[in-house]
Short mmCIF file of C-alpha atoms and ligand atoms in Angstrom, two decimals:
data_model
loop_
_atom_site.label_atom_id
_atom_site.label_comp_id
_atom_site.label_asym_id
_atom_site.label_seq_id
_atom_site.Cartn_x
_atom_site.Cartn_y
_atom_site.Cartn_z
CA MET A 1 7.11 16.11 17.69
CA PRO A 2 4.09 16.47 16.11
CA ASP A 3 1.04 17.81 19.01
CA TYR A 4 -1.49 14.81 19.03
CA GLU A 5 -3.40 16.99 21.53
CA LEU A 6 -4.13 19.83 19.06
CA LEU A 7 -5.01 17.83 15.92
CA LYS A 8 -7.70 15.98 18.05
CA LYS A 9 -8.83 19.82 18.26
CA GLY A 10 -9.39 19.71 14.98
CA LEU A 11 -11.77 16.27 15.06
CA GLN A 12 -13.44 17.85 17.16
CA ASP A 13 -16.17 15.38 18.24
CA ARG A 14 -14.94 12.49 16.87
CA PRO A 15 -11.71 12.31 18.76
CA GLU A 16 -11.69 8.75 18.11
CA LEU A 17 -10.53 9.24 15.06
CA LEU A 18 -7.45 10.56 16.49
CA SER A 19 -6.73 6.44 16.21
CA ASN A 20 -6.52 6.29 12.49
CA TYR A 21 -2.76 8.59 12.85
CA PHE A 22 -1.48 5.01 14.33
CA ARG A 23 -0.83 1.69 12.74
CA PRO A 24 -0.81 -1.94 14.81
CA GLY A 25 2.84 -2.72 15.38
CA ARG A 26 2.25 -6.27 14.26
CA GLY A 27 0.94 -5.88 11.91
CA SER A 28 3.68 -4.77 9.56
CA GLY A 29 6.59 -6.19 8.37
CA TRP A 30 9.02 -3.50 9.64
CA PHE A 31 8.23 -5.18 13.20
CA ASN A 32 6.62 -7.86 13.16
CA HIS A 33 9.89 -10.08 12.22
CA ASP A 34 11.08 -9.77 15.36
CA PRO A 35 9.95 -12.70 18.73
CA ARG A 36 9.82 -8.77 20.18
CA ALA A 37 7.18 -7.84 19.42
CA TYR A 38 4.59 -10.21 19.93
CA GLU A 39 6.21 -9.98 24.25
CA SER A 40 2.71 -9.65 25.92
CA GLY A 41 3.33 -6.05 27.83
CA ARG A 42 3.96 -4.94 24.37
CA LYS A 43 2.60 -1.50 23.39
CA PRO A 44 1.08 -1.97 20.42
CA ASN A 45 0.73 1.13 18.57
CA ILE A 46 3.33 2.69 16.26
CA ALA A 47 3.90 6.27 15.85
CA VAL A 48 6.18 7.68 13.13
CA LEU A 49 9.11 10.48 13.72
CA VAL A 50 11.44 13.32 13.00
CA VAL A 51 13.86 13.55 15.11
CA ASN A 52 16.86 15.10 12.73
CA LYS A 53 16.64 16.80 9.67
CA GLY A 54 17.89 17.30 6.87
CA CYS A 55 20.93 14.99 5.66
CA VAL A 56 25.08 14.88 4.66
CA ALA A 57 25.22 14.15 0.57
CA LYS A 58 24.06 16.16 -2.31
CA CYS A 59 22.53 13.03 -4.36
CA THR A 60 21.27 13.83 -8.14
CA PHE A 61 18.27 13.38 -8.32
CA CYS A 62 17.47 14.81 -5.15
CA GLN A 63 15.05 17.64 -4.28
CA ARG A 64 17.06 18.91 -0.05
CA PRO A 65 14.20 20.34 1.34
CA THR A 66 16.10 21.82 4.39
CA LYS A 67 20.28 23.16 4.82
CA GLY A 68 22.96 21.30 6.46
CA TYR A 69 21.80 18.76 9.07
CA ARG A 70 20.24 19.88 12.30
CA VAL A 71 20.49 17.01 15.15
CA GLY A 72 17.40 17.07 17.14
CA ASP A 73 16.61 17.95 21.20
CA MET A 74 16.55 14.90 22.59
CA THR A 75 15.89 16.00 26.09
CA GLU A 76 12.33 16.75 23.96
CA LEU A 77 12.37 13.43 22.22
CA GLU A 78 12.16 12.55 25.73
CA GLU A 79 9.51 13.71 27.45
CA HIS A 80 7.56 12.86 23.33
CA VAL A 81 7.79 9.55 24.15
CA VAL A 82 6.66 8.69 27.30
CA TYR A 83 3.74 10.62 26.64
CA LEU A 84 3.74 8.27 23.37
CA LYS A 85 3.37 4.64 25.71
CA GLU A 86 1.68 6.57 28.41
CA ASN A 87 -1.15 7.98 26.17
CA HIS A 88 -1.41 6.19 22.11
CA ASP A 89 -0.25 2.72 23.84
CA VAL A 90 3.30 3.32 22.07
CA GLY A 91 5.71 0.34 22.01
CA PHE A 92 6.76 0.40 18.02
CA ILE A 93 8.77 4.40 16.95
CA THR A 94 8.92 4.61 12.73
CA LEU A 95 12.12 7.16 12.29
CA ALA A 96 11.09 9.34 9.32
CA ASP A 97 14.64 10.74 8.93
CA GLU A 98 15.73 11.72 6.12
CA ASN A 99 19.46 11.00 7.11
CA PHE A 100 19.37 9.24 10.12
CA GLY A 101 22.78 7.51 12.17
CA SER A 102 24.94 11.20 10.13
CA ASP A 103 25.68 12.09 13.42
CA ARG A 104 26.74 9.10 15.28
CA GLU A 105 26.65 10.59 18.81
CA ALA A 106 23.24 11.64 18.13
CA GLY A 107 22.21 8.11 16.49
CA ILE A 108 23.42 6.57 19.56
CA GLU A 109 21.89 8.48 21.62
CA PHE A 110 18.68 8.62 20.27
CA ALA A 111 18.82 4.63 20.46
CA ARG A 112 19.47 4.57 23.93
CA ILE A 113 16.36 6.23 24.51
CA MET A 114 14.25 4.52 22.53
CA LYS A 115 16.16 1.07 24.81
CA LYS A 116 15.01 2.32 28.09
CA HIS A 117 11.41 3.18 27.08
CA ASP A 118 11.77 -0.51 25.68
CA MET A 119 10.82 1.20 22.42
CA LEU A 120 10.78 -1.60 18.92
CA TRP A 121 12.47 0.87 16.75
CA THR A 122 13.14 1.34 12.53
CA ALA A 123 15.05 4.04 10.50
CA GLY A 124 13.49 5.12 7.34
CA GLY A 125 16.82 7.12 5.86
CA VAL A 126 20.14 5.17 6.78
CA ARG A 127 23.61 6.34 4.65
CA VAL A 128 25.94 2.46 4.91
CA ASP A 129 28.66 4.83 4.41
CA SER A 130 27.12 6.42 8.47
CA MET A 131 27.45 2.63 10.05
CA THR A 132 31.01 0.53 11.37
CA ARG A 133 30.02 -3.03 13.35
CA GLU A 134 30.29 -1.63 16.38
CA LEU A 135 27.24 0.78 15.79
CA THR A 136 25.35 -2.23 14.47
CA ARG A 137 26.01 -3.80 17.17
CA THR A 138 25.44 -0.80 18.86
CA TYR A 139 21.94 -0.02 17.34
CA ALA A 140 20.24 -3.96 17.41
CA GLU A 141 21.11 -4.19 21.24
CA ASN A 142 19.24 -0.65 21.05
CA ASN A 143 16.11 -2.05 19.93
CA CYS A 144 16.83 -1.48 16.17
CA VAL A 145 14.41 -4.43 13.98
CA GLY A 146 14.74 -2.80 10.85
CA MET A 147 16.27 -0.13 8.52
CA LYS A 148 15.67 1.22 4.96
CA PHE A 149 19.46 2.07 2.81
CA GLY A 150 19.12 4.60 -0.29
CA VAL A 151 21.04 1.70 -2.16
CA GLU A 152 19.33 2.58 -5.82
CA SER A 153 21.58 1.10 -7.28
CA GLY A 154 24.02 -2.31 -7.93
CA SER A 155 25.76 -0.70 -10.34
CA GLN A 156 29.34 1.95 -9.38
CA LYS A 157 28.98 3.19 -12.83
CA VAL A 158 25.18 4.83 -11.61
CA LEU A 159 26.20 5.34 -8.59
CA ASP A 160 28.29 7.58 -8.98
CA ILE A 161 26.18 9.65 -11.51
CA MET A 162 24.14 9.44 -8.94
CA GLU A 163 26.52 10.95 -6.37
CA LYS A 164 26.04 8.73 -3.65
CA LYS A 165 29.35 9.31 -2.28
CA PHE A 166 29.78 5.18 -1.38
CA THR A 167 30.67 1.87 -3.06
CA VAL A 168 28.98 -1.25 -3.33
CA ALA A 169 31.46 -3.35 -1.40
CA GLU A 170 29.81 -0.17 0.91
CA VAL A 171 26.30 -1.67 0.63
CA ALA A 172 27.35 -4.73 0.97
CA GLN A 173 28.89 -4.68 3.97
CA ALA A 174 26.61 -2.92 6.04
CA ILE A 175 23.35 -5.51 4.54
CA LYS A 176 25.76 -8.43 6.10
CA TRP A 177 25.95 -6.36 9.51
CA CYS A 178 22.37 -6.04 9.70
CA ALA A 179 22.08 -9.60 8.67
CA GLU A 180 24.78 -10.02 11.20
CA PHE A 181 22.51 -8.39 14.44
CA ARG A 182 19.33 -9.37 13.14
CA ILE A 183 18.21 -5.83 11.44
CA LEU A 184 16.08 -6.15 8.93
CA ALA A 185 16.81 -4.40 6.25
CA PRO A 186 15.28 -4.82 2.86
CA LEU A 187 17.09 -2.59 -0.49
CA SER A 188 15.11 -0.55 -2.50
CA ILE A 189 16.36 0.82 -6.07
CA MET A 190 16.58 3.02 -8.71
CA LEU A 191 16.05 3.14 -12.10
CA ALA A 192 16.51 5.05 -14.83
CA MET A 193 18.60 7.62 -13.57
CA PRO A 194 20.99 9.31 -16.60
CA GLY A 195 23.01 6.70 -18.26
CA GLU A 196 21.65 3.86 -16.29
CA THR A 197 21.96 0.88 -19.22
CA SER A 198 19.90 -2.81 -20.00
CA GLU A 199 23.19 -3.60 -19.01
CA THR A 200 23.97 -1.39 -15.25
CA VAL A 201 20.25 -3.20 -14.55
CA ARG A 202 22.40 -6.67 -14.90
CA GLU A 203 24.17 -5.74 -12.52
CA THR A 204 22.49 -4.87 -10.63
CA SER A 205 20.18 -7.09 -10.50
CA LYS A 206 23.40 -9.36 -10.14
CA PHE A 207 24.69 -7.42 -7.56
CA ILE A 208 20.65 -8.27 -4.77
CA ALA A 209 20.86 -12.53 -5.67
CA ASN A 210 24.53 -12.11 -4.92
CA LEU A 211 24.19 -10.62 -2.17
CA ALA A 212 20.68 -12.43 -1.19
CA PHE A 213 22.44 -15.45 -1.48
CA ASP A 214 26.10 -14.61 0.31
CA ILE A 215 23.32 -13.79 3.62
CA GLY A 216 21.46 -16.86 2.84
CA LYS A 217 18.38 -15.05 3.23
CA ASP A 218 15.95 -15.75 0.25
CA PRO A 219 15.84 -12.57 -3.05
CA PHE A 220 12.10 -11.68 -1.57
CA THR A 221 13.15 -10.50 1.68
CA VAL A 222 16.19 -8.58 0.00
CA PHE A 223 14.90 -6.93 -1.95
CA GLY A 224 10.65 -6.91 -1.30
CA GLY A 225 10.75 -5.62 -4.40
CA ASP A 226 11.19 -1.70 -3.71
CA LEU A 227 11.44 -0.42 -7.46
CA PHE A 228 11.62 3.48 -8.23
CA TYR A 229 12.07 5.00 -11.18
CA ALA A 230 14.00 8.00 -10.86
CA ILE A 231 11.31 11.41 -10.88
CA PRO A 232 13.12 14.85 -11.82
CA PHE A 233 12.66 17.35 -9.27
CA PRO A 234 12.87 20.97 -8.70
CA GLY A 235 15.71 22.23 -8.23
CA THR A 236 18.38 19.02 -8.33
CA PRO A 237 20.37 18.44 -11.04
CA LEU A 238 18.80 15.45 -12.71
CA TYR A 239 16.17 18.07 -13.42
CA GLU A 240 18.08 20.96 -14.50
CA TYR A 241 19.11 18.24 -17.55
CA GLY A 242 15.81 17.58 -18.36
CA GLN A 243 15.83 21.34 -19.74
CA GLN A 244 18.79 21.61 -21.12
CA LEU A 245 17.67 18.04 -23.58
CA GLY A 246 14.25 20.62 -23.76
CA ILE A 247 12.44 17.79 -22.77
CA ILE A 248 10.82 19.16 -19.42
CA GLY A 249 8.99 22.75 -19.99
CA LYS A 250 10.24 24.07 -23.07
CA SER A 251 7.73 26.80 -22.20
CA VAL A 252 6.34 28.08 -18.28
CA ASP A 253 2.78 26.64 -20.04
CA GLU A 254 4.73 23.14 -20.55
CA GLU A 255 6.77 23.64 -16.87
CA GLU A 256 4.36 24.10 -15.44
CA ALA A 257 1.34 21.29 -16.53
CA TYR A 258 4.79 18.74 -15.18
CA LEU A 259 5.12 20.72 -11.77
CA GLU A 260 1.45 20.29 -11.07
CA GLY A 261 0.97 16.52 -12.18
CA LEU A 262 4.42 15.61 -10.07
CA PHE A 263 2.32 17.33 -8.17
CA THR A 264 0.62 13.54 -6.60
CA ALA A 265 3.24 11.92 -9.45
CA PRO A 266 4.35 8.19 -7.92
CA THR A 267 7.61 7.39 -8.03
CA TYR A 268 7.63 4.56 -10.93
CA LYS A 269 7.59 4.18 -14.54
CA MET A 270 3.91 5.91 -15.29
CA SER A 271 5.38 8.99 -14.33
CA TYR A 272 8.65 9.03 -15.06
CA VAL A 273 10.23 11.45 -18.23
CA ASN A 274 13.10 9.32 -19.98
CA LEU A 275 15.59 11.69 -19.75
CA ASN A 276 18.35 8.11 -20.24
CA GLY A 277 18.43 8.09 -23.84
CA SER A 278 17.60 4.85 -24.09
CA ASP A 279 14.83 3.55 -26.51
CA VAL A 280 11.15 3.57 -24.35
CA LYS A 281 10.59 0.00 -24.86
CA GLU A 282 13.85 -0.74 -22.79
CA VAL A 283 12.87 2.06 -20.22
CA LEU A 284 9.58 -0.08 -19.50
CA PHE A 285 10.77 -3.63 -19.52
CA TRP A 286 13.59 -2.59 -16.00
CA GLU A 287 11.24 -2.75 -13.51
CA LEU A 288 10.18 -6.24 -14.55
CA MET A 289 13.72 -7.77 -15.52
CA VAL A 290 15.09 -6.73 -12.51
CA GLN A 291 12.74 -8.95 -10.86
CA ILE A 292 13.36 -12.02 -13.40
CA LEU A 293 17.35 -11.38 -13.22
CA VAL A 294 17.05 -11.54 -9.23
CA ARG A 295 15.39 -14.50 -9.69
CA LYS A 296 17.02 -16.10 -12.42
CA GLU A 297 20.40 -15.22 -11.06
CA TYR A 298 19.38 -16.25 -7.37
CA ALA A 299 18.11 -20.17 -8.64
CA ARG A 300 21.50 -20.52 -9.99
CA LEU A 301 22.88 -19.86 -7.51
CA LEU A 302 21.90 -22.24 -5.36
CA SER A 303 22.13 -25.17 -8.23
CA SER A 304 25.42 -24.52 -8.89
CA SER A 305 26.70 -24.23 -5.44
CA PRO A 306 24.09 -25.98 -3.42
CA GLN A 307 27.21 -27.35 -0.04
CA ALA A 308 27.33 -23.36 0.06
CA VAL A 309 24.28 -22.04 1.31
CA LYS A 310 24.37 -21.05 4.84
CA PRO A 311 21.10 -22.15 6.52
CA VAL A 312 18.84 -20.25 7.40
CA THR A 313 19.96 -17.52 10.76
CA ARG A 314 16.85 -16.66 12.18
CA PRO A 315 14.77 -18.59 15.23
CA ALA A 316 11.05 -20.33 13.79
CA SER A 317 8.79 -16.85 14.63
CA GLN A 318 10.48 -14.57 12.57
CA GLU A 319 9.97 -17.57 9.87
CA VAL A 320 6.78 -18.32 9.95
CA ALA A 321 6.22 -14.40 9.91
CA ALA A 322 8.25 -14.03 6.68
CA ALA A 323 6.42 -16.56 5.38
CA ALA A 324 2.82 -15.35 5.95
CA HIS A 325 4.36 -12.19 3.89
CA ARG A 326 5.44 -14.63 1.37
CA PRO A 327 2.74 -14.38 -1.07
CA THR A 328 0.61 -17.62 -1.84
CA ARG A 329 -0.20 -18.29 -5.77
CA ARG A 330 -3.93 -18.48 -5.05
CA ALA A 331 -3.52 -15.16 -3.20
CA ARG A 332 -1.34 -13.08 -6.37
CA PHE A 333 -4.23 -14.38 -9.01
CA SER A 334 -6.84 -13.35 -7.31
CA PRO A 335 -6.53 -9.66 -6.08
CA PHE A 336 -6.02 -9.63 -10.30
CA TRP A 337 -9.11 -11.91 -10.80
CA ALA A 338 -10.75 -9.97 -8.93
CA ALA A 339 -10.67 -6.62 -9.59
CA VAL A 340 -12.13 -8.07 -13.39
CA VAL A 341 -14.89 -9.64 -12.41
CA ARG A 342 -15.82 -6.54 -10.82
CA ARG A 343 -15.62 -4.41 -13.52
CA ILE A 344 -17.59 -6.45 -15.23
CA LYS A 345 -19.97 -6.52 -12.50
CA THR A 346 -19.60 -3.44 -12.55
CA ARG A 347 -20.08 -3.20 -16.73
CA ASN A 348 -17.20 -0.63 -16.14
CA PHE A 349 -15.12 -1.49 -19.04
CA ALA A 350 -13.11 2.34 -19.10
CA MET A 351 -10.29 2.04 -20.30
CA PRO A 352 -7.50 1.82 -17.29
CA CYS A 353 -5.50 4.43 -16.50
CA LEU A 354 -3.43 1.93 -14.51
CA PRO A 355 -0.83 -0.34 -17.05
CA TRP A 356 -2.40 -3.98 -15.38
CA ILE A 357 0.14 -5.42 -18.04
CA SER A 358 2.92 -4.52 -16.24
CA ASN A 359 1.78 -5.75 -12.11
CA PHE A 360 -0.55 -8.35 -13.94
CA ILE A 361 2.92 -9.62 -14.86
CA TRP A 362 4.57 -7.93 -11.85
CA ARG A 363 2.36 -9.27 -9.53
CA THR A 364 1.03 -12.92 -10.90
CA VAL A 365 3.13 -14.67 -13.58
CA ILE A 366 5.92 -13.81 -12.52
CA GLY A 367 6.72 -16.23 -10.08
CA GLU A 368 6.07 -18.96 -11.32
CA LYS A 369 9.04 -20.61 -12.03
CA HIS A 370 7.79 -22.34 -15.95
CA PHE A 371 8.28 -18.67 -16.33
CA LEU A 372 11.72 -18.35 -15.11
CA ASP A 373 12.79 -21.03 -17.73
CA VAL A 374 12.12 -19.42 -20.54
CA SER A 375 15.34 -18.40 -22.57
CA GLU A 376 15.65 -14.40 -21.98
CA ARG A 377 15.57 -13.89 -25.86
CA ILE A 378 12.55 -15.03 -26.79
CA LEU A 379 11.42 -13.57 -23.17
CA PHE A 380 12.84 -10.58 -22.78
CA PRO A 381 11.42 -9.31 -26.44
CA ALA A 382 7.87 -10.95 -26.16
CA LEU A 383 7.57 -9.14 -22.62
CA GLN A 384 8.88 -5.67 -24.23
CA LEU A 385 6.24 -6.23 -26.70
CA PHE A 386 3.66 -6.22 -24.16
CA LEU A 387 4.71 -3.19 -22.20
CA TYR A 388 5.10 -1.27 -24.82
CA ALA A 389 1.88 -2.07 -26.22
CA GLU A 390 0.20 -0.84 -23.44
CA TYR A 391 2.58 2.17 -22.79
CA LEU A 392 0.79 3.04 -26.10
CA ILE A 393 -2.30 2.89 -25.09
CA LEU A 394 -1.60 3.88 -21.75
CA ARG A 395 0.38 7.72 -24.51
CA LEU A 396 -3.17 7.84 -25.79
CA CYS A 397 -5.19 7.62 -23.08
CA ALA A 398 -2.98 10.26 -20.89
CA ILE A 399 -2.91 12.81 -24.30
CA ALA A 400 -6.46 12.49 -24.22
CA ARG A 401 -6.88 13.97 -21.37
CA SER A 402 -4.00 17.25 -22.24
CA LYS A 403 -3.98 18.11 -18.60
CA ASP A 404 -1.69 14.78 -18.29
CA TYR A 405 0.92 15.85 -20.52
CA TYR A 406 4.39 13.99 -18.74
CA ARG A 407 2.02 11.15 -16.78
CA TYR A 408 2.92 8.13 -18.30
CA MET A 409 5.91 8.02 -20.16
CA SER A 410 7.16 11.01 -21.83
CA PRO A 411 8.81 9.43 -24.70
CA ALA A 412 10.59 12.52 -25.52
CA LEU A 413 14.41 10.20 -26.43
CA SER A 414 17.74 11.24 -26.33
CA ARG A 415 19.57 8.90 -28.36
CA ASN A 416 22.69 10.92 -28.44
CA ARG A 417 23.58 11.84 -24.51
CA LYS A 418 24.43 8.32 -22.64
CA ILE A 419 25.54 9.58 -19.75
CA GLY A 420 29.75 8.02 -20.07
CA ASP A 421 29.90 7.01 -23.54
CA ASN A 422 32.32 9.60 -23.58
CA TYR A 423 32.69 10.47 -21.08
CA GLN A 424 36.72 10.68 -20.08
CA ALA A 425 37.05 13.01 -23.80
CA LEU A 426 34.58 15.45 -21.96
CA PHE A 427 35.53 15.85 -18.29
CA PRO A 428 39.18 14.05 -18.80
CA GLN A 429 40.34 15.89 -15.37
CA ARG A 430 37.33 13.86 -12.81
CA LYS A 431 37.26 10.48 -11.53
CA LEU A 432 33.70 10.05 -11.30
CA VAL A 433 31.70 9.84 -13.27
CA SER A 434 28.92 12.65 -12.14
CA LEU A 435 25.52 14.08 -13.64
CA ARG A 436 26.19 17.11 -11.55
CA ASN A 437 29.24 17.67 -14.21
CA PHE A 438 27.30 17.91 -17.59
CA VAL A 439 25.01 19.91 -16.17
CA VAL A 440 27.32 22.65 -14.74
CA THR A 441 28.77 22.54 -17.78
CA ASN A 442 26.34 22.53 -20.41
CA ARG A 443 24.72 25.69 -17.82
CA ARG A 444 24.31 29.25 -20.10
CA PRO A 445 25.90 32.07 -18.43
CA SER A 446 23.28 35.18 -17.81
CA GLU A 447 23.71 38.74 -18.04
CA ASP A 448 19.78 38.89 -17.59
CA THR A 449 19.49 39.09 -13.69
CA THR A 450 16.29 37.19 -13.93
CA GLU A 451 18.17 33.97 -15.18
CA GLN A 452 20.07 34.01 -12.74
CA ASN A 453 17.89 33.95 -9.67
CA ARG A 454 16.84 31.09 -11.53
CA ILE A 455 19.99 28.90 -11.54
CA LYS A 456 20.18 29.69 -8.23
CA LEU A 457 16.66 28.87 -7.26
CA LEU A 458 17.48 26.06 -9.65
CA ILE A 459 20.71 24.28 -7.39
CA GLY A 460 19.25 25.11 -4.62
CA LEU A 461 21.92 28.08 -3.20
S1 SF4 B 1 19.25 10.89 -1.12
FE1 SF4 B 1 19.29 10.00 0.38
S2 SF4 B 1 21.23 10.57 0.76
FE2 SF4 B 1 21.31 11.49 -0.81
S3 SF4 B 1 21.00 13.99 -0.49
FE3 SF4 B 1 18.77 12.85 -0.34
S4 SF4 B 1 18.45 12.34 1.35
FE4 SF4 B 1 20.93 12.35 1.24
#
């Protein structure tokens, strides 16, 4: 548990800065949908906790800093919660475990402690196969208001490549249970793993829209636009795959440059290294494609069977909170124009290093009804061209600053290495198309101890 008294000492003569470590619960979209956040006796602050460490799974993109799964000390947890409540006005807990709930007893005990001390809580990393309907009900009855499932994709093929070891049906079921017991469970999606194609992106979009429709919520509630691109971290099959393709670190210096860039890399397409094998124009477009297709598919579902639309079951206070989070047209446009005006006023005409075109389309234009009415055959190629122009500009900026070699989507393509194309021929004995199978098969045996140790480090042994 964090020792805030020690932290305060480090702040020397400005102990009031400690308050920066606690955000207000009512200002958080994770909590402000629940009427209990507004109770008069509720303490206002959120504290972030990590109670259990590690994860039971080995997804092929995920870097595991801890081996195995270790359950935290519940007595220590309870003492800490009392301390937080009494000393820092905490009434909300954000649990930042990587894998909450794989130990069901520990999950239930955690929930019981939260309820006992009247904390509203959310869990940040939950596997859908850790949930049952009964457990969802138990967590909800013990003050759980939000859960973040590592869903990543609505395509079974991509889930298998990632070795998520659960099915899209299990994902849908877990989200439906959460909706039933009024636990907020927005999806986050990861794009562009090897094996992703425009077809799998389309499957994911349909999955999101159908799920939103089935649980009677708008897609903005089910999917807040939480879209990531797969980034290769050392120690993962994804990273090793990049090395085997000769894309990450053809030399030690290049690998070092990649790792330096990785230190500050957001999991966004700006930092993406194209191991996918698809044309860069397609890959760049996928994040917008999901946004557009989810809206289109949801609109189609609504218009095709209006009688099937279930009434929204949220209480009025939650509706108000949700509406407050849905940006108005003006709110969507103004940050962009404010940034343009600021640049003109400050005469700052330096080349922007952020993907402005993507951001402008995503944050401002995409919600416009007429925009979505345009035929895909016209809209998609036009958007791909805009994004490609943006990509070329940003690549030029990156090349001009040689250290940023990998900073804006490595253009390296591996057209012949589309995972899944010839999978059955390569691995007839394996049922799942996992990235790990490709990587292990392509690993070169080595007599050299340094090389053997390097591989051990890579695979986390
Ligand atoms: S992605 Fe999530 S479930 Fe998979 S290994 Fe990482 S923490 Fe575990």
